[in-house]
Amino acid sequence: MRALPLSGLMVLVAITLTSCSSDSSPEPVAVTEDVPGAVAAASGWLTGQAGDDGLFATEFDGQTYPDPGLTADVVLALSASGETLGAGDIARALADPAVVASYVGDGTTSLYVGSTAKLAATLAVARLDSAEETGRDLLEELAAREAPSGRFTDLGEPDYSQTISQSWAVLALSQAGEVPSTAVDFLADQQCSGEGYPAALTDEPTGTCDADPDATGFAVSALVSAGVPADDPRVAGAVDWLTEAAQTDDDGQFWFSAEPAEASVNSTAVAAVALRDAGEDDTQALAWLEAQMVVSGDDAGSFTVADVPDARATSQALVALAGTGLAGLLG
């Protein structure tokens, strides 16, 4: 696999922090017998998709590149499903210092806070010592990017920090028992008039904003991870908004991606995980996800984007189906 050019890397970093929800749901297929069976099928398909270097790849601008963000999604998914040995092997490839620098930045002239937080959390889930494996203290580098306001911002230009990257920072630092209240409050203050959370961060939030399902899902998981009670309006309001934003069909409950507005495996998985973290009923969302799984042929166990088996959609669906929640998995 070729190294990703710097210009491509910056765009890809922005893409891989999100749930990549611009997917379309596949044609309905037969539902597997039960959720544990779906978990086994999805984890089995994922374990066969790694490249020769142990990393997963994505296509960008017509070329295929190693994608550490996607690889982290796979590690989290396999860990949630109980496939800890496979997750550990992939995580070691992800911890290679050259891979780390390509994903999070060199730490001197560039550092992407969402990537840094996600990688630190992922290696911890895989029970790897990130400092020993990568030669860098990722949590220390992350903490250094917190402004007095509590916002985490990227080092270097452009700044890709957003609600999901702030959420990942809160998740990773909560996992380590080191999350500052300023970071939690800054995230919570982004809430749109007691409802969901917007995709973009603002330094002076007014509550007037358009909520986004992916940002809301990650924010809920992060706030719960940081110890905000599920009945706190900053969590409960977001859960209510997610519930109201859901769509239903014969398969169950699903969410639209923001652009284009299509039923999304990724967005539904993120929402289902948030519901689980908040102690809410996720059964209808899981039923819809399970109904989207490919159940026959070489790609049985996968989830598709535009009718093509997709590792990121499969990873995020697997975390939801495994039932750990994201806060629960990282905890």
Short mmCIF file of C-alpha atoms in Angstrom, two decimals:
data_model
loop_
_atom_site.label_atom_id
_atom_site.label_comp_id
_atom_site.label_asym_id
_atom_site.label_seq_id
_atom_site.Cartn_x
_atom_site.Cartn_y
_atom_site.Cartn_z
CA MET A 1 0.00 0.00 0.00
CA ARG A 2 1.21 3.50 -0.79
CA ALA A 3 1.60 6.23 1.81
CA LEU A 4 -1.18 8.79 1.81
CA PRO A 5 -0.10 12.23 0.49
CA LEU A 6 -0.33 15.02 3.07
CA SER A 7 -3.18 16.76 1.27
CA GLY A 8 -5.10 13.51 1.12
CA LEU A 9 -4.25 12.72 4.73
CA MET A 10 -5.82 15.95 6.00
CA VAL A 11 -9.06 15.28 4.21
CA LEU A 12 -9.03 11.63 5.25
CA VAL A 13 -8.48 12.58 8.91
CA ALA A 14 -11.63 14.68 8.76
CA ILE A 15 -13.51 11.82 7.15
CA THR A 16 -12.40 9.08 9.53
CA LEU A 17 -13.37 11.00 12.67
CA THR A 18 -16.99 10.81 11.58
CA SER A 19 -19.12 7.76 11.13
CA CYS A 20 -18.96 8.18 7.36
CA SER A 21 -22.74 8.23 7.22
CA SER A 22 -23.14 8.98 3.54
CA ASP A 23 -24.10 5.38 2.96
CA SER A 24 -27.30 3.96 1.58
CA SER A 25 -29.00 0.93 3.02
CA PRO A 26 -28.82 -2.24 0.92
CA GLU A 27 -31.80 -4.09 -0.40
CA PRO A 28 -33.56 -5.94 2.44
CA VAL A 29 -32.16 -9.39 3.09
CA ALA A 30 -33.16 -12.25 5.33
CA VAL A 31 -32.50 -11.65 9.00
CA THR A 32 -30.10 -13.95 10.78
CA GLU A 33 -31.57 -16.03 13.59
CA ASP A 34 -30.34 -13.91 16.49
CA VAL A 35 -28.07 -11.02 17.39
CA PRO A 36 -25.26 -13.27 18.75
CA GLY A 37 -25.24 -15.01 15.36
CA ALA A 38 -25.00 -11.65 13.63
CA VAL A 39 -22.09 -10.67 15.89
CA ALA A 40 -20.19 -13.84 15.00
CA ALA A 41 -20.87 -13.39 11.29
CA ALA A 42 -19.76 -9.74 11.23
CA SER A 43 -16.61 -10.36 13.25
CA GLY A 44 -15.75 -13.31 11.05
CA TRP A 45 -16.06 -11.25 7.89
CA LEU A 46 -14.00 -8.39 9.34
CA THR A 47 -11.08 -10.57 10.39
CA GLY A 48 -10.54 -11.59 6.78
CA GLN A 49 -10.31 -8.05 5.40
CA ALA A 50 -7.00 -6.76 6.76
CA GLY A 51 -4.19 -5.96 4.34
CA ASP A 52 -0.81 -7.66 4.33
CA ASP A 53 0.48 -4.95 6.69
CA GLY A 54 -2.33 -5.64 9.15
CA LEU A 55 -4.12 -2.40 8.34
CA PHE A 56 -7.46 -1.83 6.69
CA ALA A 57 -7.64 0.34 3.60
CA THR A 58 -9.94 2.93 2.13
CA GLU A 59 -10.28 4.41 -1.33
CA PHE A 60 -9.57 8.12 -1.67
CA ASP A 61 -9.51 10.07 -4.90
CA GLY A 62 -9.48 6.87 -6.93
CA GLN A 63 -6.59 5.27 -5.04
CA THR A 64 -6.42 2.85 -2.13
CA TYR A 65 -4.56 3.84 1.05
CA PRO A 66 -4.02 2.42 4.52
CA ASP A 67 -6.70 3.87 6.81
CA PRO A 68 -5.71 3.91 10.51
CA GLY A 69 -9.07 5.40 11.52
CA LEU A 70 -10.93 2.52 9.90
CA THR A 71 -8.44 0.08 11.42
CA ALA A 72 -9.23 1.53 14.85
CA ASP A 73 -12.94 1.01 14.17
CA VAL A 74 -12.22 -2.65 13.42
CA VAL A 75 -10.20 -3.10 16.62
CA LEU A 76 -13.04 -1.61 18.67
CA ALA A 77 -15.60 -3.77 16.90
CA LEU A 78 -13.68 -7.02 17.33
CA SER A 79 -13.01 -6.16 20.97
CA ALA A 80 -16.71 -5.53 21.55
CA SER A 81 -17.54 -8.88 19.95
CA GLY A 82 -15.07 -10.77 22.13
CA GLU A 83 -12.51 -11.42 19.37
CA THR A 84 -9.70 -10.05 21.53
CA LEU A 85 -6.87 -12.00 19.90
CA GLY A 86 -7.70 -10.72 16.43
CA ALA A 87 -8.19 -7.21 17.80
CA GLY A 88 -4.80 -7.31 19.49
CA ASP A 89 -2.96 -8.36 16.35
CA ILE A 90 -4.54 -5.57 14.31
CA ALA A 91 -3.91 -3.04 17.09
CA ARG A 92 -0.20 -3.82 17.06
CA ALA A 93 -0.04 -2.93 13.37
CA LEU A 94 -1.94 0.26 14.17
CA ALA A 95 0.58 1.15 16.89
CA ASP A 96 3.55 1.18 14.52
CA PRO A 97 5.23 4.60 15.04
CA ALA A 98 5.14 5.44 11.32
CA VAL A 99 1.43 4.60 11.17
CA VAL A 100 0.81 6.66 14.29
CA ALA A 101 2.55 9.70 12.83
CA SER A 102 0.58 9.41 9.60
CA TYR A 103 -2.70 9.27 11.51
CA VAL A 104 -2.34 11.65 14.46
CA GLY A 105 0.44 13.93 13.20
CA ASP A 106 4.06 14.23 14.29
CA GLY A 107 3.14 15.95 17.56
CA THR A 108 5.43 18.88 16.84
CA THR A 109 4.03 20.62 13.79
CA SER A 110 0.73 18.76 13.56
CA LEU A 111 -1.62 16.84 15.83
CA TYR A 112 -5.19 15.81 15.08
CA VAL A 113 -7.02 15.61 18.39
CA GLY A 114 -9.81 13.31 17.26
CA SER A 115 -7.37 10.83 15.77
CA THR A 116 -5.10 11.04 18.82
CA ALA A 117 -7.97 10.41 21.22
CA LYS A 118 -9.44 7.58 19.16
CA LEU A 119 -6.08 5.85 18.82
CA ALA A 120 -5.27 6.16 22.53
CA ALA A 121 -8.67 4.73 23.45
CA THR A 122 -8.40 1.93 20.90
CA LEU A 123 -4.96 0.79 22.06
CA ALA A 124 -6.18 0.80 25.65
CA VAL A 125 -9.17 -1.38 24.71
CA ALA A 126 -6.70 -3.77 23.04
CA ARG A 127 -4.70 -3.78 26.30
CA LEU A 128 -1.61 -2.30 24.69
CA ASP A 129 0.60 0.23 26.45
CA SER A 130 0.46 3.09 23.96
CA ALA A 131 3.65 4.74 25.20
CA GLU A 132 5.56 1.47 24.96
CA GLU A 133 4.08 0.48 21.59
CA THR A 134 4.15 3.87 19.85
CA GLY A 135 6.99 5.64 21.65
CA ARG A 136 4.63 8.55 22.40
CA ASP A 137 2.38 9.54 25.30
CA LEU A 138 -0.77 10.11 23.27
CA LEU A 139 -2.89 11.16 26.23
CA GLU A 140 -0.34 13.75 27.27
CA GLU A 141 -0.21 15.12 23.73
CA LEU A 142 -4.00 15.20 23.65
CA ALA A 143 -4.29 16.97 27.00
CA ALA A 144 -1.87 19.64 25.81
CA ARG A 145 -4.33 20.62 23.06
CA GLU A 146 -7.09 21.63 25.49
CA ALA A 147 -7.77 25.36 25.48
CA PRO A 148 -8.84 27.14 28.68
CA SER A 149 -12.41 26.93 27.41
CA GLY A 150 -12.24 23.14 27.41
CA ARG A 151 -12.15 22.84 23.62
CA PHE A 152 -9.63 20.50 22.03
CA THR A 153 -8.15 21.95 18.85
CA ASP A 154 -5.79 20.52 16.26
CA LEU A 155 -2.19 21.62 16.06
CA GLY A 156 -1.45 23.08 12.64
CA GLU A 157 -3.77 24.18 9.88
CA PRO A 158 -6.48 23.49 8.99
CA ASP A 159 -8.21 22.74 12.28
CA TYR A 160 -10.56 19.76 11.89
CA SER A 161 -11.83 19.78 15.48
CA GLN A 162 -15.57 19.16 15.68
CA THR A 163 -18.17 17.71 18.04
CA ILE A 164 -17.10 14.15 17.28
CA SER A 165 -13.42 14.89 17.92
CA GLN A 166 -14.33 16.65 21.19
CA SER A 167 -16.39 13.61 22.10
CA TRP A 168 -13.48 11.27 21.38
CA ALA A 169 -11.22 13.42 23.57
CA VAL A 170 -13.71 13.17 26.44
CA LEU A 171 -14.07 9.41 25.85
CA ALA A 172 -10.32 8.74 25.84
CA LEU A 173 -9.57 10.88 28.88
CA SER A 174 -12.55 9.45 30.78
CA GLN A 175 -11.26 5.98 30.00
CA ALA A 176 -7.95 6.96 31.59
CA GLY A 177 -9.64 8.66 34.55
CA GLU A 178 -8.17 12.02 33.54
CA VAL A 179 -11.00 13.96 31.90
CA PRO A 180 -11.17 17.64 32.91
CA SER A 181 -14.60 19.05 33.79
CA THR A 182 -13.90 21.95 31.43
CA ALA A 183 -13.77 19.56 28.46
CA VAL A 184 -17.01 17.86 29.51
CA ASP A 185 -18.77 21.21 30.03
CA PHE A 186 -17.56 22.56 26.69
CA LEU A 187 -19.03 19.54 24.93
CA ALA A 188 -22.30 19.70 26.88
CA ASP A 189 -22.66 23.43 26.16
CA GLN A 190 -22.82 22.70 22.41
CA GLN A 191 -26.33 21.23 22.85
CA CYS A 192 -28.99 22.68 20.58
CA SER A 193 -31.73 24.14 22.83
CA GLY A 194 -31.96 21.10 25.08
CA GLU A 195 -32.05 18.64 22.19
CA GLY A 196 -29.31 17.09 20.02
CA TYR A 197 -25.76 18.21 19.25
CA PRO A 198 -24.44 19.92 16.10
CA ALA A 199 -21.66 18.57 13.90
CA ALA A 200 -19.56 21.75 14.24
CA LEU A 201 -18.20 23.23 17.45
CA THR A 202 -18.55 26.89 18.37
CA ASP A 203 -16.63 28.79 21.03
CA GLU A 204 -19.73 30.77 22.00
CA PRO A 205 -22.68 28.38 21.80
CA THR A 206 -26.15 29.92 21.91
CA GLY A 207 -28.29 26.80 21.64
CA THR A 208 -29.41 27.84 18.17
CA CYS A 209 -28.09 25.11 15.92
CA ASP A 210 -29.07 22.12 13.81
CA ALA A 211 -28.57 18.80 15.56
CA ASP A 212 -26.80 15.97 13.75
CA PRO A 213 -27.48 12.30 14.57
CA ASP A 214 -23.86 11.17 14.44
CA ALA A 215 -22.58 14.08 16.54
CA THR A 216 -25.44 13.58 18.99
CA GLY A 217 -24.73 9.87 19.32
CA PHE A 218 -21.03 10.36 20.03
CA ALA A 219 -21.76 13.24 22.43
CA VAL A 220 -24.20 11.11 24.43
CA SER A 221 -21.67 8.28 24.72
CA ALA A 222 -18.93 10.71 25.75
CA LEU A 223 -21.02 12.49 28.38
CA VAL A 224 -22.15 9.19 29.90
CA SER A 225 -18.54 8.00 29.90
CA ALA A 226 -17.55 11.15 31.77
CA GLY A 227 -20.11 10.44 34.46
CA VAL A 228 -22.97 12.70 33.38
CA PRO A 229 -26.15 10.93 34.57
CA ALA A 230 -28.53 9.63 31.91
CA ASP A 231 -31.33 11.75 33.38
CA ASP A 232 -29.29 14.94 33.12
CA PRO A 233 -31.02 17.20 30.53
CA ARG A 234 -27.80 17.35 28.52
CA VAL A 235 -28.06 13.59 27.96
CA ALA A 236 -31.79 13.00 28.28
CA GLY A 237 -32.63 15.81 25.87
CA ALA A 238 -30.24 14.41 23.31
CA VAL A 239 -31.70 10.92 23.69
CA ASP A 240 -35.20 12.33 23.24
CA TRP A 241 -34.06 14.11 20.09
CA LEU A 242 -32.50 10.92 18.71
CA THR A 243 -35.70 9.02 19.39
CA GLU A 244 -37.81 11.65 17.65
CA ALA A 245 -35.41 11.79 14.70
CA ALA A 246 -35.62 8.04 14.12
CA GLN A 247 -37.53 6.55 11.20
CA THR A 248 -39.23 3.17 11.18
CA ASP A 249 -40.04 0.50 8.61
CA ASP A 250 -40.89 -3.19 8.71
CA ASP A 251 -37.36 -4.03 9.85
CA GLY A 252 -37.22 -1.67 12.83
CA GLN A 253 -35.82 1.73 13.70
CA PHE A 254 -33.18 3.60 11.70
CA TRP A 255 -31.65 7.03 11.23
CA PHE A 256 -30.90 9.07 8.15
CA SER A 257 -27.43 10.29 7.37
CA ALA A 258 -27.15 14.06 7.12
CA GLU A 259 -26.03 14.27 3.48
CA PRO A 260 -27.54 12.76 1.47
CA ALA A 261 -30.64 12.05 3.54
CA GLU A 262 -30.68 8.25 3.24
CA ALA A 263 -31.19 5.43 5.67
CA SER A 264 -27.74 4.83 7.12
CA VAL A 265 -26.20 1.77 8.70
CA ASN A 266 -23.47 3.98 10.19
CA SER A 267 -25.78 6.58 11.70
CA THR A 268 -28.14 3.91 12.99
CA ALA A 269 -25.25 2.07 14.63
CA VAL A 270 -23.97 5.25 16.31
CA ALA A 271 -27.48 6.06 17.57
CA ALA A 272 -28.04 2.51 18.82
CA VAL A 273 -24.74 2.62 20.72
CA ALA A 274 -25.73 5.94 22.30
CA LEU A 275 -29.10 4.53 23.35
CA ARG A 276 -27.35 1.57 24.97
CA ASP A 277 -24.90 3.86 26.79
CA ALA A 278 -27.81 5.94 28.10
CA GLY A 279 -29.69 2.86 29.28
CA GLU A 280 -32.44 3.23 26.67
CA ASP A 281 -34.12 0.57 24.54
CA ASP A 282 -32.06 -0.19 21.42
CA THR A 283 -33.86 -3.36 20.32
CA GLN A 284 -35.64 -1.85 17.32
CA ALA A 285 -32.44 -0.23 16.07
CA LEU A 286 -30.61 -3.55 16.41
CA ALA A 287 -33.40 -5.32 14.54
CA TRP A 288 -33.07 -2.87 11.65
CA LEU A 289 -29.29 -3.25 11.59
CA GLU A 290 -29.48 -7.02 11.63
CA ALA A 291 -31.87 -6.94 8.69
CA GLN A 292 -29.27 -5.06 6.61
CA MET A 293 -26.58 -7.70 7.02
CA VAL A 294 -25.47 -9.72 3.99
CA VAL A 295 -26.35 -13.30 4.90
CA SER A 296 -25.05 -15.39 1.99
CA GLY A 297 -22.05 -15.65 -0.30
CA ASP A 298 -18.43 -14.68 0.27
CA ASP A 299 -19.42 -11.44 2.00
CA ALA A 300 -21.85 -12.95 4.48
CA GLY A 301 -21.60 -11.00 7.73
CA SER A 302 -20.80 -7.69 6.09
CA PHE A 303 -22.81 -4.49 5.81
CA THR A 304 -22.78 -2.56 2.58
CA VAL A 305 -22.41 1.01 1.38
CA ALA A 306 -23.89 1.58 -2.08
CA ASP A 307 -24.27 -2.22 -2.32
CA VAL A 308 -20.53 -2.77 -1.75
CA PRO A 309 -19.38 -4.58 1.43
CA ASP A 310 -17.89 -1.94 3.68
CA ALA A 311 -15.57 -2.51 6.63
CA ARG A 312 -16.42 0.76 8.40
CA ALA A 313 -20.18 0.19 8.23
CA THR A 314 -19.63 -3.39 9.38
CA SER A 315 -17.42 -2.28 12.27
CA GLN A 316 -19.86 0.29 13.56
CA ALA A 317 -22.80 -2.06 13.19
CA LEU A 318 -20.86 -4.74 15.05
CA VAL A 319 -20.23 -2.49 18.07
CA ALA A 320 -23.97 -1.81 18.23
CA LEU A 321 -24.95 -5.48 17.83
CA ALA A 322 -22.40 -6.60 20.43
CA GLY A 323 -24.33 -4.58 23.01
CA THR A 324 -21.40 -3.13 24.94
CA GLY A 325 -22.09 0.50 24.15
CA LEU A 326 -19.11 2.72 23.42
CA ALA A 327 -18.78 4.08 26.94
CA GLY A 328 -19.11 0.52 28.21
CA LEU A 329 -16.48 -0.80 25.83
CA LEU A 330 -13.98 1.90 26.72
CA GLY A 331 -14.76 1.72 30.41
#
